[in-house]
Each structure stands twice: as structure tokens, then as C-alpha cells.
Short mmCIF file of C-alpha atoms in Angstrom, two decimals:
data_model
loop_
_atom_site.label_atom_id
_atom_site.label_comp_id
_atom_site.label_asym_id
_atom_site.label_seq_id
_atom_site.Cartn_x
_atom_site.Cartn_y
_atom_site.Cartn_z
CA MET A 23 -0.68 -24.86 -0.80
CA THR A 24 2.50 -26.41 0.61
CA THR A 25 4.48 -24.12 2.84
CA THR A 26 7.83 -24.20 4.50
CA SER A 27 8.16 -23.74 8.19
CA TYR A 28 9.09 -20.44 9.77
CA SER A 29 12.62 -20.09 11.19
CA ILE A 30 13.44 -17.50 13.84
CA GLU A 31 17.08 -17.64 12.65
CA PHE A 32 16.15 -16.03 9.34
CA MET A 33 13.86 -13.48 10.98
CA ASP A 34 16.77 -12.54 13.27
CA LEU A 35 18.94 -12.05 10.20
CA ALA A 36 16.29 -9.78 8.64
CA LEU A 37 16.31 -7.79 11.89
CA GLN A 38 20.11 -7.47 11.62
CA CYS A 39 19.65 -6.08 8.10
CA ALA A 40 17.11 -3.60 9.49
CA ASN A 41 19.65 -2.51 12.10
CA GLU A 42 22.15 -1.86 9.30
CA ALA A 43 19.59 0.43 7.65
CA PHE A 44 19.09 2.24 10.98
CA LEU A 45 22.84 2.84 11.29
CA ASN A 46 22.83 4.27 7.75
CA ASN A 47 19.97 6.66 8.62
CA GLU A 48 17.52 4.71 6.44
CA VAL A 49 14.10 3.54 7.60
CA PRO A 50 15.05 0.31 9.42
CA VAL A 51 13.56 -2.48 7.36
CA GLY A 52 15.49 -5.63 6.51
CA ALA A 53 14.78 -8.70 4.41
CA VAL A 54 16.34 -12.03 3.50
CA VAL A 55 15.54 -14.59 0.82
CA VAL A 56 16.02 -18.25 1.73
CA LYS A 57 16.14 -21.30 -0.54
CA ASN A 58 16.43 -24.80 0.88
CA GLY A 59 17.56 -23.46 4.24
CA GLU A 60 20.28 -21.23 2.76
CA VAL A 61 20.25 -17.43 2.64
CA ILE A 62 20.67 -16.45 -1.01
CA GLY A 63 19.86 -12.74 -0.73
CA LYS A 64 19.84 -10.01 1.90
CA GLY A 65 18.61 -6.45 1.74
CA SER A 66 17.95 -3.37 3.77
CA ASN A 67 16.32 -0.08 2.88
CA THR A 68 18.67 2.05 0.76
CA VAL A 69 16.16 4.59 -0.53
CA LEU A 70 18.23 7.62 0.52
CA LYS A 71 21.58 6.15 -0.48
CA ASP A 72 20.32 5.12 -3.91
CA ASN A 73 17.98 8.09 -4.40
CA SER A 74 15.41 5.54 -5.47
CA ILE A 75 11.90 4.86 -4.22
CA ALA A 76 12.38 1.27 -5.39
CA SER A 77 15.23 0.53 -2.98
CA HIS A 78 13.08 -1.12 -0.34
CA ALA A 79 14.60 -3.96 1.69
CA GLU A 80 12.41 -6.60 0.03
CA ILE A 81 13.29 -5.45 -3.49
CA ASN A 82 17.00 -5.32 -2.62
CA ALA A 83 16.87 -8.86 -1.16
CA ILE A 84 15.00 -10.17 -4.22
CA ILE A 85 17.55 -8.56 -6.57
CA ALA A 86 20.46 -10.03 -4.59
CA ALA A 87 18.87 -13.50 -4.60
CA SER A 88 18.10 -13.32 -8.32
CA LYS A 89 21.70 -12.41 -9.08
CA PHE A 90 22.95 -15.20 -6.81
CA ILE A 91 20.94 -17.92 -8.56
CA LYS A 92 21.09 -16.16 -11.95
CA ASN A 93 17.32 -16.25 -12.36
CA TYR A 94 14.66 -13.61 -11.78
CA ARG A 95 12.24 -16.32 -10.69
CA LEU A 96 12.78 -17.34 -7.08
CA VAL A 97 10.68 -20.50 -7.18
CA GLY A 98 10.66 -22.36 -3.87
CA CYS A 99 12.13 -19.43 -1.95
CA ASP A 100 10.94 -17.81 1.26
CA LEU A 101 11.18 -14.11 2.08
CA TYR A 102 11.59 -12.86 5.64
CA THR A 103 11.05 -9.16 6.22
CA THR A 104 10.75 -7.03 9.32
CA LEU A 105 7.79 -5.00 8.08
CA GLU A 106 4.60 -5.85 6.24
CA PRO A 107 5.30 -5.21 2.54
CA CYS A 108 3.82 -2.29 0.61
CA HIS A 109 2.05 -2.77 -2.74
CA MET A 110 5.27 -2.37 -4.73
CA CYS A 111 7.04 -5.03 -2.70
CA ALA A 112 4.00 -7.34 -2.62
CA LYS A 113 3.85 -7.23 -6.43
CA ALA A 114 7.59 -7.94 -6.66
CA ILE A 115 7.11 -10.92 -4.33
CA VAL A 116 4.40 -12.29 -6.63
CA ASP A 117 6.40 -11.61 -9.80
CA ALA A 118 9.50 -13.29 -8.34
CA ARG A 119 7.35 -16.34 -7.51
CA ILE A 120 8.30 -16.31 -3.83
CA LYS A 121 6.74 -19.34 -2.12
CA SER A 122 6.30 -17.99 1.42
CA LEU A 123 6.44 -14.58 3.07
CA TYR A 124 7.11 -14.11 6.77
CA PHE A 125 6.96 -10.58 8.13
CA GLY A 126 7.36 -8.88 11.49
CA ALA A 127 5.48 -5.68 12.31
CA GLN A 128 2.32 -4.60 10.56
CA GLU A 129 2.43 -1.36 8.56
CA PRO A 130 -0.87 0.44 9.24
CA LYS A 131 -0.28 3.15 6.60
CA THR A 132 1.00 1.20 3.60
CA GLY A 133 0.86 -2.52 4.44
CA ALA A 134 -0.56 -4.32 1.43
CA VAL A 135 -0.82 -7.82 2.92
CA GLU A 136 -3.12 -7.34 5.93
CA SER A 137 -3.33 -3.70 7.01
CA ILE A 138 -4.72 -1.49 4.24
CA ASP A 139 -5.11 -4.19 1.59
CA THR A 140 -5.05 -7.96 1.23
CA PHE A 141 -3.25 -8.00 -2.10
CA LEU A 142 -1.78 -11.50 -1.70
CA ASN A 143 -5.29 -12.94 -1.14
CA ARG A 144 -6.47 -11.84 -4.58
CA LYS A 145 -7.53 -14.75 -6.75
CA ASP A 146 -6.78 -12.90 -9.99
CA ILE A 147 -3.01 -12.60 -9.46
CA ASN A 148 -0.90 -15.11 -11.33
CA HIS A 149 0.92 -16.61 -8.32
CA GLN A 150 -0.30 -17.36 -4.81
CA VAL A 151 2.06 -16.67 -1.91
CA PHE A 152 1.67 -18.18 1.54
CA PHE A 153 2.15 -15.47 4.18
CA SER A 154 2.34 -15.16 7.92
CA GLY A 155 2.86 -12.00 9.96
CA GLY A 156 3.71 -10.96 13.48
CA HIS A 157 7.09 -12.70 13.70
CA LEU A 158 9.33 -10.84 16.19
CA LYS A 159 6.79 -8.05 15.77
CA ASP A 160 7.68 -6.32 19.03
CA GLU A 161 11.40 -6.15 18.17
CA CYS A 162 10.66 -4.99 14.62
CA ALA A 163 8.19 -2.34 15.75
CA GLU A 164 10.50 -1.11 18.52
CA LEU A 165 13.33 -0.57 16.03
CA LEU A 166 11.04 1.52 13.84
CA LYS A 167 9.73 3.54 16.81
CA ASN A 168 13.28 4.22 18.00
CA PHE A 169 14.33 5.32 14.52
CA PHE A 170 11.52 7.85 14.13
CA LYS A 171 11.98 9.08 17.71
CA TYR A 172 15.69 9.57 16.97
CA ARG A 173 14.84 11.43 13.74
CA ARG A 174 12.42 13.77 15.57
CA ASP A 175 14.97 14.53 18.34
#
């Protein structure tokens, strides 16, 4: 499978989106969709604001990108996210036909790519996604730790 190359610039932008979520008292996860080196969609968690379990950063970024290109299929696009996607987001990534996924911290409780499942490795899904994790993982994990510490205090 042909892949694009990882860019720290886009991972930094996803981290900025995660910081926006933190400032809005949402779990700090951020995501960006990139096509041909251009950001076409950004998202952060807005679950509380939207009163919707579906308002994960990845879903919000995919929706923004789809609206931008006026197509629900994001063929040739890359998704950068600060946290390993859950099953819902992994399925959305497949359905949107994302080419490559780059994520930061692993999610040991709900991560569907490497941690509790290897959903994207399944041979019976209708689209294969290249993925790579651990990008800026320390920064991504630290933001999450700080958020939950702040919430407990």
C-alpha cells in the first residue's frame, strides 16, 4: 500500500486542536484531515458542547473535510489525531476512505487500532488504512493527564 509521509506540522496542528478542547472543558483530543499537503478539516472533541457521543475530534475533522471538498469520501487524505481512535472513529476512518492515519498517544481503554483491538488490520473491511502511532505521544499523553488531574482537583 502506498503511503504518504508523516509531517510533524500537521501533528502539531492536531495538538493545537486538542488544546482548544481542553480550554472548553472537553477531553483534549484534536484531529486534522490533510489532502495534498493542505489542511481541509480540523476537529476537537465537542461531546459536552454538542450533547453527542458522536462528537469526537476525528468525526468532527472528517465532517469538516467532507463539507470542504463536498464529498463524504476523503480519498487520498491523511488523518492526524492526538489519541488512538476508538471503534466508532476507526469505522468512520474506513468509511471515509482515509488513506493514512497518524496518531499520538495510545488509548489503553478504548483504542481500536493497537491497544484493545486491531480493527484496521482486519482483512474483511472494505478499505485498508495505513496507520502509524506514537507521534508526539508524550505531548499528547501529558495533555490528557493534565486535563484529568485538573478535573479531579
